[in-house]
PDB file of C-alpha atoms in Angstrom:
ATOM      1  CA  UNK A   1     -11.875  -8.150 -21.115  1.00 67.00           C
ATOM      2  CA  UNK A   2      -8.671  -5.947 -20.637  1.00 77.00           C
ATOM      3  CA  UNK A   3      -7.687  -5.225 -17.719  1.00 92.00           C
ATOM      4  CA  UNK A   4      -7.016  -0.802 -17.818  1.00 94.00           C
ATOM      5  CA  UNK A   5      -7.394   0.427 -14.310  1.00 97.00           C
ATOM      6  CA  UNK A   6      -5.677  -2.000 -11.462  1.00 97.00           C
ATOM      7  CA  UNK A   7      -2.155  -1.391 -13.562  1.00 97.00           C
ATOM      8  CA  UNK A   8      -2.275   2.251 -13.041  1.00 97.00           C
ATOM      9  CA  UNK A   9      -2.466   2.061  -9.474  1.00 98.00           C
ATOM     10  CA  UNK A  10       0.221  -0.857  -9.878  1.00 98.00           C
ATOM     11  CA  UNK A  11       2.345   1.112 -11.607  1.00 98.00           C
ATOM     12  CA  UNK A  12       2.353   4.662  -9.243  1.00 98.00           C
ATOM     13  CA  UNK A  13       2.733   2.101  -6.357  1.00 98.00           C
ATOM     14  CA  UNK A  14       5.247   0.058  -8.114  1.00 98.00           C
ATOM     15  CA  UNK A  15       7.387   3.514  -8.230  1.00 98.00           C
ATOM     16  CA  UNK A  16       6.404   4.706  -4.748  1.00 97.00           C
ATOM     17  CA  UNK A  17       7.682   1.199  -3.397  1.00 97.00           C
ATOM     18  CA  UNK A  18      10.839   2.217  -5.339  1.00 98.00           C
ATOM     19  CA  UNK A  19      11.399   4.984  -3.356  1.00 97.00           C
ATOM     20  CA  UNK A  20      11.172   4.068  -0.228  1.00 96.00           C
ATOM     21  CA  UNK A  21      13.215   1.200  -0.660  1.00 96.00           C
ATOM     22  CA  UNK A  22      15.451   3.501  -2.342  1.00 97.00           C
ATOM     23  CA  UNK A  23      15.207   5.560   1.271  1.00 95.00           C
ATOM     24  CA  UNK A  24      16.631   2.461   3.254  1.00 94.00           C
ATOM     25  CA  UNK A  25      19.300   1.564   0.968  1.00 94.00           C
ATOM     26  CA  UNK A  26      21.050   4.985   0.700  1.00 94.00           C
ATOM     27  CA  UNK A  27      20.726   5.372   4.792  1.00 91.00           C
ATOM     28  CA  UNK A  28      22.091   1.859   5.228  1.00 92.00           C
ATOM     29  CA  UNK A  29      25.056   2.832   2.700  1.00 93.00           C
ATOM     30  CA  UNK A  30      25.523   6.354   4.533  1.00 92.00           C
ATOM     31  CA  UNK A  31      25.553   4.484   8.331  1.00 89.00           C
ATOM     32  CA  UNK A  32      27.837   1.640   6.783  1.00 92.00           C
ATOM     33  CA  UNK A  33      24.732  -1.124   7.635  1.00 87.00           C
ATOM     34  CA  UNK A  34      24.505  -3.874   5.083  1.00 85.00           C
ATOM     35  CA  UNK A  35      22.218  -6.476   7.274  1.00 86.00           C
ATOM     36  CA  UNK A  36      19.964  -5.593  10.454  1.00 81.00           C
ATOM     37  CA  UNK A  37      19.002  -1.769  12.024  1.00 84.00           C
ATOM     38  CA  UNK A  38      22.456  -1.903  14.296  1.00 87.00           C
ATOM     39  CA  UNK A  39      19.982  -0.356  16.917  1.00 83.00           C
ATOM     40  CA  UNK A  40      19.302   2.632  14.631  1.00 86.00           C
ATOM     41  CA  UNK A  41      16.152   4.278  14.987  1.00 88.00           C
ATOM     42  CA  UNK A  42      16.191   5.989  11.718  1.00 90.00           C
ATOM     43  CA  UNK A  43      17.225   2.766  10.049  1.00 90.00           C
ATOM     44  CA  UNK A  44      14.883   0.646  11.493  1.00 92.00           C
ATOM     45  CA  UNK A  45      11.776   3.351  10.900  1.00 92.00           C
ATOM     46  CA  UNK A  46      12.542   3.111   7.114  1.00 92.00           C
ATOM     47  CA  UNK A  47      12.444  -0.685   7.337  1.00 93.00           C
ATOM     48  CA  UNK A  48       9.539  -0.441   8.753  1.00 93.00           C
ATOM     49  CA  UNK A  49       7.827   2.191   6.191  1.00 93.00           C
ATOM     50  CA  UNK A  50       9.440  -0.057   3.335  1.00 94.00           C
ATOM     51  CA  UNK A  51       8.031  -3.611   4.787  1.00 94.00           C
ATOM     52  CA  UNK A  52       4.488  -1.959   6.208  1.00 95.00           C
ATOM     53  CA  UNK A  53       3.852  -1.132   2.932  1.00 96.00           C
ATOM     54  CA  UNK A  54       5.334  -4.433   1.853  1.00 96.00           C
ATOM     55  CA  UNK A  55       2.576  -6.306   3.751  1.00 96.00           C
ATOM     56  CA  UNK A  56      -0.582  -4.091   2.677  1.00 97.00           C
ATOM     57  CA  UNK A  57      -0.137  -3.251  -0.707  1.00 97.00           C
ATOM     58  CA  UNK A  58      -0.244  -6.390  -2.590  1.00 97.00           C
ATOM     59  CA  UNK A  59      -3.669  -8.154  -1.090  1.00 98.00           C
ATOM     60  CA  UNK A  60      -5.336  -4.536  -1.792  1.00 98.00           C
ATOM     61  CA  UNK A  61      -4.137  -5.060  -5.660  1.00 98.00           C
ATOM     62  CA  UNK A  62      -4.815  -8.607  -5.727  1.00 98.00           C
ATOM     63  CA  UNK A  63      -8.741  -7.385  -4.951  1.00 98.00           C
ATOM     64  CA  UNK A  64      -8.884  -4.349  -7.145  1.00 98.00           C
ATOM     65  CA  UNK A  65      -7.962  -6.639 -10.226  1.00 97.00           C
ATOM     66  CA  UNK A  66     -10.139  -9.381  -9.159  1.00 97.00           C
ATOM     67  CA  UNK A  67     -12.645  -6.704  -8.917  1.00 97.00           C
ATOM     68  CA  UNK A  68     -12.236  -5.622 -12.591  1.00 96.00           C
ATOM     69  CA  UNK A  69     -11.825  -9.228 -13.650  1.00 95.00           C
ATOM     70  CA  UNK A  70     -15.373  -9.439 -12.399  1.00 95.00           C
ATOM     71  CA  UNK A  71     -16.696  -6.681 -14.023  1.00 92.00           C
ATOM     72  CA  UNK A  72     -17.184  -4.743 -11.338  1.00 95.00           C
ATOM     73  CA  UNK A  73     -18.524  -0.696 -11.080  1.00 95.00           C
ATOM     74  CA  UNK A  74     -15.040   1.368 -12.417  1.00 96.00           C
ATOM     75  CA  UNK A  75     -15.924   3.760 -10.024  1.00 98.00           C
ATOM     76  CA  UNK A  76     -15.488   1.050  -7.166  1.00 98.00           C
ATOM     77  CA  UNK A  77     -11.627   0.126  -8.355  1.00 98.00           C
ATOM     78  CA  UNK A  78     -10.542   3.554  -8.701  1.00 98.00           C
ATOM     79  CA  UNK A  79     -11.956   4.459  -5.575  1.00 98.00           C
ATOM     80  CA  UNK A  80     -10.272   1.354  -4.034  1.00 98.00           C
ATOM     81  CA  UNK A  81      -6.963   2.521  -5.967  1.00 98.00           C
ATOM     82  CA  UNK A  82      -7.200   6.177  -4.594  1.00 98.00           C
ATOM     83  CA  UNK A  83      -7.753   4.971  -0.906  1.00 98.00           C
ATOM     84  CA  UNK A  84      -4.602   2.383  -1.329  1.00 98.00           C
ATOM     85  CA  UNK A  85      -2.752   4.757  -2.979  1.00 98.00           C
ATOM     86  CA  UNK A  86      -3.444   8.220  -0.538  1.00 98.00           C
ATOM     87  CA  UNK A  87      -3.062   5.553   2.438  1.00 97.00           C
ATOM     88  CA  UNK A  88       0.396   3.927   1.749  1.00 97.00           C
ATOM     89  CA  UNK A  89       1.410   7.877   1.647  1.00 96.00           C
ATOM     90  CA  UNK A  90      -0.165   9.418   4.075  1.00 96.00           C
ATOM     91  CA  UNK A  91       1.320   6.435   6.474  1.00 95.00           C
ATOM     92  CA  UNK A  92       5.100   6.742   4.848  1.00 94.00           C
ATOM     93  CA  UNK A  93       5.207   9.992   5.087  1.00 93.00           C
ATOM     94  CA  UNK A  94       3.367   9.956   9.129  1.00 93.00           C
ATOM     95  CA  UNK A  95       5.600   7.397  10.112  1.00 88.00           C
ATOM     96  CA  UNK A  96       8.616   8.282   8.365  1.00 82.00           C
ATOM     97  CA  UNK A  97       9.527  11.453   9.975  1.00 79.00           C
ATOM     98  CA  UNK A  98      11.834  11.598  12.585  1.00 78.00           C
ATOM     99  CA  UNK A  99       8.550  13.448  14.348  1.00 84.00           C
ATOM    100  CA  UNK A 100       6.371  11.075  13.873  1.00 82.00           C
ATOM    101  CA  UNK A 101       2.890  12.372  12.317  1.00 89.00           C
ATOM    102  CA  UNK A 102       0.138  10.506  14.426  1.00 89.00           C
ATOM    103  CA  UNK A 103      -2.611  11.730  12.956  1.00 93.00           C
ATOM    104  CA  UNK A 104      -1.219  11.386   8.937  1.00 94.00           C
ATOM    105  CA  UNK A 105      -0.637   7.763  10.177  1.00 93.00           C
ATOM    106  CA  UNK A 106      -3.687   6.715  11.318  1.00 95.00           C
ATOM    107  CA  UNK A 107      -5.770   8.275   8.430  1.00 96.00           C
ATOM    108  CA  UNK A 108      -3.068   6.167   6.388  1.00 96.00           C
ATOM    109  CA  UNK A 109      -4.199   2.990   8.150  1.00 96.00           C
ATOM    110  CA  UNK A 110      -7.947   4.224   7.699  1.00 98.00           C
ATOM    111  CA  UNK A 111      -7.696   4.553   4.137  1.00 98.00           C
ATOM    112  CA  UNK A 112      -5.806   1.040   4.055  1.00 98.00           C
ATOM    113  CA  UNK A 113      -7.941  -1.000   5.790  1.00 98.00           C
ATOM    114  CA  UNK A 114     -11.333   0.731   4.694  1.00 98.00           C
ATOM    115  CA  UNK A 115      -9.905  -0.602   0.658  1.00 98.00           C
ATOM    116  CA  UNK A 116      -8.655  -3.721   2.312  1.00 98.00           C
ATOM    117  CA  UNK A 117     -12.744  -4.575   3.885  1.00 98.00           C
ATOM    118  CA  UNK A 118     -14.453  -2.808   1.053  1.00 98.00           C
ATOM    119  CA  UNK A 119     -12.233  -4.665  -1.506  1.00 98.00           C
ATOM    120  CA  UNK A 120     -13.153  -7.839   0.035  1.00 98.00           C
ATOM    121  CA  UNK A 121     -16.509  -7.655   0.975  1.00 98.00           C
ATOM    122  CA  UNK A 122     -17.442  -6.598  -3.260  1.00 98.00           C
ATOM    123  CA  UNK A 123     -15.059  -9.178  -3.787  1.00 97.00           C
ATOM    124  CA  UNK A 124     -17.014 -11.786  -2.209  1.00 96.00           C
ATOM    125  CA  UNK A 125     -20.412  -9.619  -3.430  1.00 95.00           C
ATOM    126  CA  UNK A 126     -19.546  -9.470  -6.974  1.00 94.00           C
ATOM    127  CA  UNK A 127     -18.633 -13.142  -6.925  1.00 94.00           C
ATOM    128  CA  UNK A 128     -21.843 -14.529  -5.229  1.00 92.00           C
ATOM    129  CA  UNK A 129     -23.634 -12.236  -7.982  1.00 90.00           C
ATOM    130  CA  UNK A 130     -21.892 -13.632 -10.798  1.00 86.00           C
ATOM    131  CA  UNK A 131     -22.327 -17.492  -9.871  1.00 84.00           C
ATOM    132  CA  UNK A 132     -24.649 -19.469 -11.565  1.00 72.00           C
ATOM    133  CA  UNK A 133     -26.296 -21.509  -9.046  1.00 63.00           C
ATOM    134  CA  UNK A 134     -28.573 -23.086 -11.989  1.00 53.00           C
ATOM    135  CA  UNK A 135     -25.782 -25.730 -12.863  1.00 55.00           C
TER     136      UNK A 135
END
């Protein structure tokens, strides 16, 4: 069963993490900050674009490709790929302004969590329907 869907979203997420850690490193280098924020605001919004995303991406992966593992509907993991994917954007890019974007930010978090609870309830779904209770 090869696995074709959960590595693009990987991938494009794998780059996007890229970036933004990319974002933190060149502002540390330009304020002279190798360890810690130094009280910066900037500094210390792009750590915390670069470790939110950090902390929700992964789990969200680890369901889509137990998903397709499972066999489940494509339709389901892409979905579950686009709402991770449009999320962890629409929340950098909200949160990462110096005028912070409310609204981009919370539908970020929307889109997150509703691929975080819909990945885990078919995850526990497709699992139940896959067991064989007969042995």
């Amino acid at each position: 069963m090869p696995i074709e869907i959960t590595p693009i979203y990987a991938g494009i997420l794998a780059l996007f993490y890229v970036f933004l850690s990319a974002r933190v490193i060149g502002l540390r280098r330009q304020l002279w900050i190798s360890v810690g924020d130094k009280g910066n605001q900037q500094l210390l919004r792009r750590q915390r674009v670069h470790g939110n995303f950090a902390e929700y991406a992964p789990m969200c992966l680890i369901l889509m490709i137990g998903l397709e593992l499972m066999l489940a509907p494509v339709w389901l993991v892409h979905g579950l790929g686009v709402m991770l994917l449009v999320g962890r954007v629409l929340h950098a890019y909200g949160i990462g302004r110096e005028s912070e974007s409310l609204t981009l930010r919370t539908i970020g978090m929307v889109l997150t969590f509703a691929a975080l609870i819909i990945g885990g309830l078919a995850s526990i779904i497709q699992a139940i329907l896959m067991a064989d209770f007969a042995g």
